[in-house]
Short mmCIF file of C-alpha atoms and ligand atoms in Angstrom, two decimals:
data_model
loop_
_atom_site.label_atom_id
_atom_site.label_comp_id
_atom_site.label_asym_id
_atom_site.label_seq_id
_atom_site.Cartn_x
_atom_site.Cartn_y
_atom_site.Cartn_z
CA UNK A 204 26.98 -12.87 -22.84
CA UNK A 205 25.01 -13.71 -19.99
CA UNK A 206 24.52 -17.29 -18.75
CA UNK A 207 21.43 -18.93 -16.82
CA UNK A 208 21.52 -20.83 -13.53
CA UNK A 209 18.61 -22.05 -11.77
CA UNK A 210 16.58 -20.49 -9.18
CA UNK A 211 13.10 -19.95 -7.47
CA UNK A 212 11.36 -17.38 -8.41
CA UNK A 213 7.23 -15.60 -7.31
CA UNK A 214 5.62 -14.61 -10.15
CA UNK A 215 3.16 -12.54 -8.62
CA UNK A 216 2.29 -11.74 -4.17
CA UNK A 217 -0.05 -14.27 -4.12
CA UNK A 218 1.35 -17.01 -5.82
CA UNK A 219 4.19 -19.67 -4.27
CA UNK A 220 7.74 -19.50 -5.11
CA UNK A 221 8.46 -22.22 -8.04
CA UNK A 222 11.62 -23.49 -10.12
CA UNK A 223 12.77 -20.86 -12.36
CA UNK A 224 15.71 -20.22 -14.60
CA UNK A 225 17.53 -16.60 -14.60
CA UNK A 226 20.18 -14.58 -16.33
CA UNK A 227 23.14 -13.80 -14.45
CA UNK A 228 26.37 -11.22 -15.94
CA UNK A 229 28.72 -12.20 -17.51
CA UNK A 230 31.75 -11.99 -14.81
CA UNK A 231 33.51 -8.61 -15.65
CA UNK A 232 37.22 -7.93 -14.70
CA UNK A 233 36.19 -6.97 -11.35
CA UNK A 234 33.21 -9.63 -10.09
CA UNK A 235 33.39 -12.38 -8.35
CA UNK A 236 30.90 -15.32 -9.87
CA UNK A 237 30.31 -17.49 -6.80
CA UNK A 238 28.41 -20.77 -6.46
CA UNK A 239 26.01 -20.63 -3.94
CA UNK A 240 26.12 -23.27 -0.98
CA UNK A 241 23.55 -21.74 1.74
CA UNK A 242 21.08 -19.20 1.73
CA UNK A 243 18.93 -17.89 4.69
CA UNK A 244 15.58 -17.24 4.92
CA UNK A 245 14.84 -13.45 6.54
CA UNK A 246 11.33 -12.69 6.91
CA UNK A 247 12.23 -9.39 4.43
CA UNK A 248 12.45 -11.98 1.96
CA UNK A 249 8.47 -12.98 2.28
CA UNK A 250 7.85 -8.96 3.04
CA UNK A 251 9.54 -8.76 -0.90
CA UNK A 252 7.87 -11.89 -2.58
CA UNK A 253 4.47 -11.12 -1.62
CA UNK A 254 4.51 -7.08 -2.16
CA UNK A 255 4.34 -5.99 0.94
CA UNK A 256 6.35 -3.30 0.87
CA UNK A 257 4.67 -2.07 -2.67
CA UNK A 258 7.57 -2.24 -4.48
CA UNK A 259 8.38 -5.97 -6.19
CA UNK A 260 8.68 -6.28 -9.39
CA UNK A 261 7.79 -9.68 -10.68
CA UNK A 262 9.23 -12.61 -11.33
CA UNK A 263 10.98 -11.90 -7.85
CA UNK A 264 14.06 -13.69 -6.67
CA UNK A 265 14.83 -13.42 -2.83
CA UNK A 266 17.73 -14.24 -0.54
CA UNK A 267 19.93 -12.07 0.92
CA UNK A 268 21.82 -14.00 3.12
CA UNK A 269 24.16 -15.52 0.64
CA UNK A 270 27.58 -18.06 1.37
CA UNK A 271 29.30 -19.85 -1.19
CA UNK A 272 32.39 -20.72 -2.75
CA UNK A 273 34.25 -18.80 -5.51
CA UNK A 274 33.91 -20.04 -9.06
CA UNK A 275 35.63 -17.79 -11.29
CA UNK A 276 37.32 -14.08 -10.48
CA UNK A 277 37.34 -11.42 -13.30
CA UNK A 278 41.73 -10.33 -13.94
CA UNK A 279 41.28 -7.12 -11.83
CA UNK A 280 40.30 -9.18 -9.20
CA UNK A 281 42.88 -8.63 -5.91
CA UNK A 282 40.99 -10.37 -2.42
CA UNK A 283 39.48 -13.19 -3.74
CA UNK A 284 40.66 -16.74 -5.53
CA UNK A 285 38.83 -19.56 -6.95
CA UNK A 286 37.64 -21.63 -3.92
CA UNK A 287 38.03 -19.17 -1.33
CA UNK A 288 34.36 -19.30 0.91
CA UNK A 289 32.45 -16.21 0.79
CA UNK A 290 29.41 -14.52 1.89
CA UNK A 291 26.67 -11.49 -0.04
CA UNK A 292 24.77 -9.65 1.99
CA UNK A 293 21.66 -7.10 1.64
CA UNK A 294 23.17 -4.96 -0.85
CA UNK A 295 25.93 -5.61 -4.11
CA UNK A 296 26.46 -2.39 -5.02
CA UNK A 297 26.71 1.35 -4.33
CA UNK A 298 28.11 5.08 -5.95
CA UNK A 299 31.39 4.89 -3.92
CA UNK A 300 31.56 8.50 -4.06
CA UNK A 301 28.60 9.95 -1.46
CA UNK A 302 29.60 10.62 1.58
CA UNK A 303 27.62 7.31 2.87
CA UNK A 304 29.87 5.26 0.51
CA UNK A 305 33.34 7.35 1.46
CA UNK A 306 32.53 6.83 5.57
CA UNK A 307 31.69 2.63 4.69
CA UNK A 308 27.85 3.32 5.21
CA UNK A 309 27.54 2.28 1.35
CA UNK A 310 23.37 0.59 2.99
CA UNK A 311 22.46 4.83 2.67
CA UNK A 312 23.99 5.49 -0.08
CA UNK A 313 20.97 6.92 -2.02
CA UNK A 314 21.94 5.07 -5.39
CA UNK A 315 22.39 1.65 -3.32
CA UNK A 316 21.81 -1.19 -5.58
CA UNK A 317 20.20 -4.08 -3.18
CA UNK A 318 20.62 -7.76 -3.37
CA UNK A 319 17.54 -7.87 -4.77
CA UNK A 320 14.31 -5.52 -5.54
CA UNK A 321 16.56 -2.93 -7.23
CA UNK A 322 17.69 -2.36 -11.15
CA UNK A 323 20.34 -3.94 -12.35
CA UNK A 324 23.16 -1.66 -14.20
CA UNK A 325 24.13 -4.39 -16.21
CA UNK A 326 21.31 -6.36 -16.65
CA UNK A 327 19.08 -3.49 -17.04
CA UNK A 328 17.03 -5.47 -15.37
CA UNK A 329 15.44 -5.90 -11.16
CA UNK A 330 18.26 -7.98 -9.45
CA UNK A 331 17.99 -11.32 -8.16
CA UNK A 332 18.91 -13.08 -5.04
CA UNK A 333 20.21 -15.85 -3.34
CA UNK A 334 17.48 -18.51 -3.98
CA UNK A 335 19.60 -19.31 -6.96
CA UNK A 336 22.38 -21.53 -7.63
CA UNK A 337 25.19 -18.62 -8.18
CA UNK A 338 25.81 -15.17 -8.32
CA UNK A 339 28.09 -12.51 -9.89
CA UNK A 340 29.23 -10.00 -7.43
CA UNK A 341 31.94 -6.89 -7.77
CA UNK A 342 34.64 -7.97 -5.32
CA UNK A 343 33.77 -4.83 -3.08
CA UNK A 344 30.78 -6.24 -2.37
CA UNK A 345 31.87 -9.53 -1.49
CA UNK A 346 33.20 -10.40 2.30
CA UNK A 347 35.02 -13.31 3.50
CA UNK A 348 33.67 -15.73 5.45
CA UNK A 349 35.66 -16.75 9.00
CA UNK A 350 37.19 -20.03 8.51
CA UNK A 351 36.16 -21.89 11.31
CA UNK A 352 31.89 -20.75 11.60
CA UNK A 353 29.66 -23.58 10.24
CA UNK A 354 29.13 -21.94 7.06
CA UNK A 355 24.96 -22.60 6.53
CA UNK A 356 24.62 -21.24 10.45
CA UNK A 357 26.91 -18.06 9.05
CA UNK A 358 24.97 -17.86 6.31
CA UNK A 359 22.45 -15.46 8.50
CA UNK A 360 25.05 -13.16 10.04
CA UNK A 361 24.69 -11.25 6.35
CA UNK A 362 21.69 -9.68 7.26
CA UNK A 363 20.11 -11.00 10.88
CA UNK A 364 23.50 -10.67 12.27
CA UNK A 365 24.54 -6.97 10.98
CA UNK A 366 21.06 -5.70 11.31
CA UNK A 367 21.39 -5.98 15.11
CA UNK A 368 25.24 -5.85 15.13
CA UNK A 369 25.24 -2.36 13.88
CA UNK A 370 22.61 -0.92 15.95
CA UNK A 371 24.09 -2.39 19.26
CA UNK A 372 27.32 -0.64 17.90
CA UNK A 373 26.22 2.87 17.10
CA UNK A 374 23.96 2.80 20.60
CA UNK A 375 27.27 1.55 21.94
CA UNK A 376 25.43 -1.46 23.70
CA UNK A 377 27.97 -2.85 26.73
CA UNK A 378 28.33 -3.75 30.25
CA UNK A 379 26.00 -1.95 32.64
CA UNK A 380 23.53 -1.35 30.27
CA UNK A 381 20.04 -3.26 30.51
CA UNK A 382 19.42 -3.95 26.92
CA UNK A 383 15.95 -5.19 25.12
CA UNK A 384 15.52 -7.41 22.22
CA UNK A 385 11.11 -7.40 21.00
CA UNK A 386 10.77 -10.71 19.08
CA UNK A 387 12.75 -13.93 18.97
CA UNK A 388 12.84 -14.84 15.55
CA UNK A 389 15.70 -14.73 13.31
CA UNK A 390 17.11 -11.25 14.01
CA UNK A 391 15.51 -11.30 17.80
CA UNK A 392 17.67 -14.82 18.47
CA UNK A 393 20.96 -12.63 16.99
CA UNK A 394 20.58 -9.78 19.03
CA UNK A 395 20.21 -11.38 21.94
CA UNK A 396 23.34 -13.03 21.31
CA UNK A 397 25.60 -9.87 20.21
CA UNK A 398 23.72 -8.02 23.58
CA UNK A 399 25.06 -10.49 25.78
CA UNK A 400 28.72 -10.93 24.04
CA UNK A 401 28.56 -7.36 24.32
CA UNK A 402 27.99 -7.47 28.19
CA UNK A 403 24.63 -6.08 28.48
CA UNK A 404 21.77 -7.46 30.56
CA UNK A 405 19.49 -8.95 28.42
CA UNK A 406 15.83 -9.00 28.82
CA UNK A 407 13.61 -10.86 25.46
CA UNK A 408 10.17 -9.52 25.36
CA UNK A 409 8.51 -12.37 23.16
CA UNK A 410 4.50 -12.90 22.27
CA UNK A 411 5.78 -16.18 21.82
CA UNK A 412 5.58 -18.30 26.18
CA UNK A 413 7.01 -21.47 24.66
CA UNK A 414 10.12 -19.51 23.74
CA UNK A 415 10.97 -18.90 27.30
CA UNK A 416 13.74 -21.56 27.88
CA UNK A 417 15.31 -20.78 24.19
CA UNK A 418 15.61 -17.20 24.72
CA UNK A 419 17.69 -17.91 28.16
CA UNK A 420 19.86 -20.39 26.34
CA UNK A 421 20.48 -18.51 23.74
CA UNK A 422 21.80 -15.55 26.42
CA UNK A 423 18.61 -13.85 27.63
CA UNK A 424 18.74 -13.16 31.05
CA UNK A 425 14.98 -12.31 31.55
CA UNK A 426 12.05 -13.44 29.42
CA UNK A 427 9.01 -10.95 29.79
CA UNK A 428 5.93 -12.00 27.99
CA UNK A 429 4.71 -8.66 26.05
CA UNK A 430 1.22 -9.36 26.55
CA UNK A 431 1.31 -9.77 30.67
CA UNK A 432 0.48 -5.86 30.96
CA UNK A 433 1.65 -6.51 34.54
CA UNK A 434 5.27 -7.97 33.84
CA UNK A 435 5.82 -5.58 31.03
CA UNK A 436 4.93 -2.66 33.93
CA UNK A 437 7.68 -4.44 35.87
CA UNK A 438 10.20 -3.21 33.84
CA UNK A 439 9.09 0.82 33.31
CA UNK A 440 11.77 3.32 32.72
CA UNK A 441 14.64 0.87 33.30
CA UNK A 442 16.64 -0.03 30.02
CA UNK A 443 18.72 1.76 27.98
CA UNK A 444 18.36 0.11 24.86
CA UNK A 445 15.73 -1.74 23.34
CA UNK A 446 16.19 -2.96 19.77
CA UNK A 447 12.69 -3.70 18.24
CA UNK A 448 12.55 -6.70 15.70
CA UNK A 449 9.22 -7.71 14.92
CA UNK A 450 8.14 -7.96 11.50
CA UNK A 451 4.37 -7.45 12.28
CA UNK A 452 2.23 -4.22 12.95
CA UNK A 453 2.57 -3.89 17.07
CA UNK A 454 2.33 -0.96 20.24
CA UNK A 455 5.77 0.28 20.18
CA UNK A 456 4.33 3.07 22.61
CA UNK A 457 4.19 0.18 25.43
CA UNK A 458 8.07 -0.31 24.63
CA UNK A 459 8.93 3.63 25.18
CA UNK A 460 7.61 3.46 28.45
CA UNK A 461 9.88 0.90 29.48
CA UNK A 462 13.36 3.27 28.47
CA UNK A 463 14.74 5.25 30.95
CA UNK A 464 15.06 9.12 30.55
CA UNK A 465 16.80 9.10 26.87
CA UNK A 466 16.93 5.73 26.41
CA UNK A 467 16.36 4.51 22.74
CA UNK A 468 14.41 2.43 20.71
CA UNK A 469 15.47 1.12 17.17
CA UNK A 470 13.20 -0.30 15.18
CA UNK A 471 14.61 -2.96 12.67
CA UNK A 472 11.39 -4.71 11.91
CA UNK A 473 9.81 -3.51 9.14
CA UNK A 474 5.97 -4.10 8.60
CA UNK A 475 4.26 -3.33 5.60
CA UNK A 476 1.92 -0.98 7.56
CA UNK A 477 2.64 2.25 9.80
CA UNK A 478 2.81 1.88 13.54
CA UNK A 479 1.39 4.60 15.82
CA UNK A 480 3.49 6.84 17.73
CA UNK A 481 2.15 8.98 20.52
CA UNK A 482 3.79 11.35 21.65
CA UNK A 483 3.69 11.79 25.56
CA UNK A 484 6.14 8.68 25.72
CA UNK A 485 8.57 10.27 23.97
CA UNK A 486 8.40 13.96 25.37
CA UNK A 487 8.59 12.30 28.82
CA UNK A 488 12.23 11.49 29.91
CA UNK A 489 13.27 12.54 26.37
CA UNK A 490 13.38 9.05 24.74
CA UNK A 491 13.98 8.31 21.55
CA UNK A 492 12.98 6.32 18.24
CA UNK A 493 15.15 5.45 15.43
CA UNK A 494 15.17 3.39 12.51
CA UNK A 495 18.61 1.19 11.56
CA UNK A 496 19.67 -0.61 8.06
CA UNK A 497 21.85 -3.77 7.66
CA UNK A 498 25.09 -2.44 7.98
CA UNK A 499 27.76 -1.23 5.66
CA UNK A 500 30.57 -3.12 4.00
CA UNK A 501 33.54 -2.74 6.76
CA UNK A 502 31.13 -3.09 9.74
CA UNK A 503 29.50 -6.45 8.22
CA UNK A 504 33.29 -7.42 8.18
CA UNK A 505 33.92 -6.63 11.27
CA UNK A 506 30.92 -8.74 12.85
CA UNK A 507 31.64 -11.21 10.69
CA UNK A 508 35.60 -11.30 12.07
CA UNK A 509 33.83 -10.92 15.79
CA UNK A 510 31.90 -13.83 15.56
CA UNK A 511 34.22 -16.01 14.04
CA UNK A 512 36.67 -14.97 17.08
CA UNK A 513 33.59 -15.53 19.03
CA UNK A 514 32.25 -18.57 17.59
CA UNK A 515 28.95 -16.98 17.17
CA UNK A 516 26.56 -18.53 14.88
CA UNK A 517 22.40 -18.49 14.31
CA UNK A 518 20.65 -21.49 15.20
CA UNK A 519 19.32 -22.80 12.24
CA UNK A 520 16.84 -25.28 10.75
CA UNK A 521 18.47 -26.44 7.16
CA UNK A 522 15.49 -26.79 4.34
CA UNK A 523 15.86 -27.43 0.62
CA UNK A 524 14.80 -25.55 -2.04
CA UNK A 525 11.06 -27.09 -2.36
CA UNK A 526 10.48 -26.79 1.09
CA UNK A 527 10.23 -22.74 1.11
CA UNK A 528 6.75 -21.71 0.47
CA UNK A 529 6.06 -24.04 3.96
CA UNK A 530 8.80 -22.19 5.61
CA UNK A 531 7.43 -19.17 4.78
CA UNK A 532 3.60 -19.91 6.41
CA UNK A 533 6.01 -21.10 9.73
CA UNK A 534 7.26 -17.55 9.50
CA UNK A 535 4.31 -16.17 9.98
CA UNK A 536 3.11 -17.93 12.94
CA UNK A 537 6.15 -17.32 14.38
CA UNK A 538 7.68 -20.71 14.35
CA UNK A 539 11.02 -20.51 13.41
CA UNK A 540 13.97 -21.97 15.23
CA UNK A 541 15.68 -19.38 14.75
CA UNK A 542 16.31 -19.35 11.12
CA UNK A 543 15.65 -21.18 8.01
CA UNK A 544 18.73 -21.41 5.91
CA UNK A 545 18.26 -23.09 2.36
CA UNK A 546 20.93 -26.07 1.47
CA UNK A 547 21.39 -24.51 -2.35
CA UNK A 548 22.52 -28.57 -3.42
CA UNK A 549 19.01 -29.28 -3.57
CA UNK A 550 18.70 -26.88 -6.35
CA UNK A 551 21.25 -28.38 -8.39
P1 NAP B 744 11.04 -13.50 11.96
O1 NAP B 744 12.11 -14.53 12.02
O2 NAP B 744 9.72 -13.86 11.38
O3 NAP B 744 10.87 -12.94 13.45
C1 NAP B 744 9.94 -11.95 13.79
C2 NAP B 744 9.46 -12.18 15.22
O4 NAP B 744 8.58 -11.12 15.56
C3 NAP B 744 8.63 -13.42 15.42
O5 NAP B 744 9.38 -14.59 15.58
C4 NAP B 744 7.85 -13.08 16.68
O6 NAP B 744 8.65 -13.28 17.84
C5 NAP B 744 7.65 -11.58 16.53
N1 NAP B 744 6.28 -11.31 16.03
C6 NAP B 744 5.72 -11.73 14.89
N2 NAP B 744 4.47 -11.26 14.76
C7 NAP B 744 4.24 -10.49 15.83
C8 NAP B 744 3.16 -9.69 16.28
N3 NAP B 744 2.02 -9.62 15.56
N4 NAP B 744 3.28 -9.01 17.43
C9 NAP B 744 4.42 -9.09 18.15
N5 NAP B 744 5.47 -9.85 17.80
C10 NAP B 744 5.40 -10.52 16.65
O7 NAP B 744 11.53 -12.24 11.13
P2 NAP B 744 13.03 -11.66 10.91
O8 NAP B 744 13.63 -12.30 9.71
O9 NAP B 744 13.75 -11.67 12.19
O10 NAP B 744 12.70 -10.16 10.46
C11 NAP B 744 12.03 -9.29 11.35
C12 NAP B 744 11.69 -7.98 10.68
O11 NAP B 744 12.89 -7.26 10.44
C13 NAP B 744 11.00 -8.12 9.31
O12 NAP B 744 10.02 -7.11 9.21
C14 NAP B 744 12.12 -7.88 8.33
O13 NAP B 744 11.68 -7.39 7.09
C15 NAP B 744 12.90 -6.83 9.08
N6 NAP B 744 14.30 -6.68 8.67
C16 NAP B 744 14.83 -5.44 8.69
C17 NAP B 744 16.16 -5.24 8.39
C18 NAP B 744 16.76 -3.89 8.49
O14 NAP B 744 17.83 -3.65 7.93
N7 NAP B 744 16.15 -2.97 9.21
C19 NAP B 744 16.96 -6.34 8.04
C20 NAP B 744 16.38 -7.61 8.04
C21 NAP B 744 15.05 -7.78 8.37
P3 NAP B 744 8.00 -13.83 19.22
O15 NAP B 744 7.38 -15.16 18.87
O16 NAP B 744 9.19 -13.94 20.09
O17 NAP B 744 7.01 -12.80 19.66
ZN1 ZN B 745 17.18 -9.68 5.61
ZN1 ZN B 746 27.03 6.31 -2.44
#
């Protein structure tokens, strides 16, 4: 039988999330029902609750950035107690047999069941996030949390922190590299710290002037302002890397300009809308453009293991439940510090 918890839920794109209460599974022999403690806010999150991407289905629960403790474990459970503090990322399922899912890239598997915003097996339903009080997860899906990380500023590593982990990674991001990060916000203030405890040289390119000091404490060690045409010009075919975060329609032509011969841009952000690519940029010096997702289930581990060893953390501005819809309309002016995380008591 399934059991309710509460949540917050959008009934529809243009209306404000509100108190809801959802059906979660019945734990099976192999899940993991988990109490949730913190939950961040990404900006995918407002992308999903307000249809932006053309494919919610409504009533919508977001929140993919999940940490909690252990409740309950099903008998076939083997890596998890009750108690033990654990985090749910972007996605909380896949096929396990695709080649994606055999080589631990289970976020292209093509059958990948997401966090939320895709049908639920067991449910036969759309799954639901994190904006609730708990969660039933297979124990696959579920990674472990490094003991010593404040656990509501870790809360963001499951998606800002492996969707410019992985990236950095595959590039192979490291010392003697000049390395871009477009947009401080949550996953901007993340990759500029796994560029610089990866040894890069870090250079933020933010609309954002009042962000200037917080990007070089955070590890930036340039600030360009993308709209000074003559400080971005500064900076032509010099980096290596640029990892594009920005969650609004933007020149990404200006960017390619700025890579030397093939350099490489990923794009994380992911507006509703296209972006226009010419094509002289690219031909020129052979540069490239790629897209990147999350990251799959042993690489999230592995970040998550790194910055625990590394005592790496977002910085984070703790809201309760209530006080989401308002985060949400900071989002989008760009004023977030550097990520809302939810405290999950003040749903209880
Ligand atoms: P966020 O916290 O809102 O940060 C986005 C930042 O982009 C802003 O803080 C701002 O930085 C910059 N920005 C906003 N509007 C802009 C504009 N019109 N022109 C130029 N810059 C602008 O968002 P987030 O949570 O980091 O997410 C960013 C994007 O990544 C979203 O589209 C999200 O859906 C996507 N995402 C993708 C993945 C993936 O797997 N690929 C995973 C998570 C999120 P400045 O003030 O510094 O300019
Ligand atoms: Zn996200
Ligand atoms: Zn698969």
């Amino acid at each position: 039988m399934p059991y309710t918890c509460k949540a917050y839920s959008a009934t529809s794109a243009t209306s404000p999330l509100s108190s809801a209460t959802i059906s979660r599974r019945e734990p099976g022999p192999t899940d993991v029902q988990i109490d949730i403690l913190y939950c961040g806010v990404c900006h995918s999150d407002l992308h999903f609750a307000r249809n932006e991407w053309h494919f919610t289905q409504y009533p919508a629960v977001p929140g993919h950035e999940i940490v909690g403790k252990v409740k309950s474990v099903g008998s076939a459970v083997k890596k998890f107690k009750v108690g033990d503090t654990v985090g749910v990322g972007c996605f909380v399922d896949s096929c396990r047999t695709c080649p994606e899912c055999l080589k631990g890239l289970e976020q292209y598997c093509p059958t990948m069941t997401m966090t939320y915003g895709s049908m639920d097996a067991h449910l036969n339903a759309p799954t639901l996030g994190g904006y609730s009080a708990g969660i039933v997860v297979t124990e696959e899906f579920v990674l472990r949390m490094p003991a010593n990380l404040n656990l509501a500023a870790a809360a963001p590593l499951l998606c800002a922190g492996i969707t410019t982990y992985s990236p950095m990674r595959h590039w192979k991001v490291g010392p003697g590299q000049k390395v871009g990060i477009v947009g401080l916000g949550g996953l901007g203030h993340m990759g500029v710290k796994f560029a610089r405890a990866f040894g890069a040289h870090v250079v933020l390119f933010t609309t954002s002037p009042g962000k200037t000091a917080d990007a070089l404490r955070l590890g930036a060690h340039e600030v360009v302002i993308s709209k000074d045409a003559a400080a971005m010009a500064k900076h032509a075919n010099s980096f290596d890397f640029i990892l594009d975060t920005v969650a609004a329609t933007h020149d990404l032509n200006a960017y390619f300009e700025l890579l030397k011969r093939d350099g490489n841009l990923t794009l994380v952000g992911a507006p509703g809308e296209p972006l226009p690519v010419a094509a002289f940029p690219l031909i020129f010096r052979r540069r490239s453009l790629s897209g990147s997702l999350v990251g799959g289930l042993p690489e999230t581990q592995e970040m998550l293991d790194f910055c625990g060893k590394h005592g790496i953390t977002s910085d984070i501005e703790l809201i309760k439940m209530d006080q989401i819809n308002e985060a949400y309309e900071r989002m989008l002016k760009s004023d977030v510090k550097y990520r809302f995380v939810i405290d999950m008591g003040s749903l209880r």
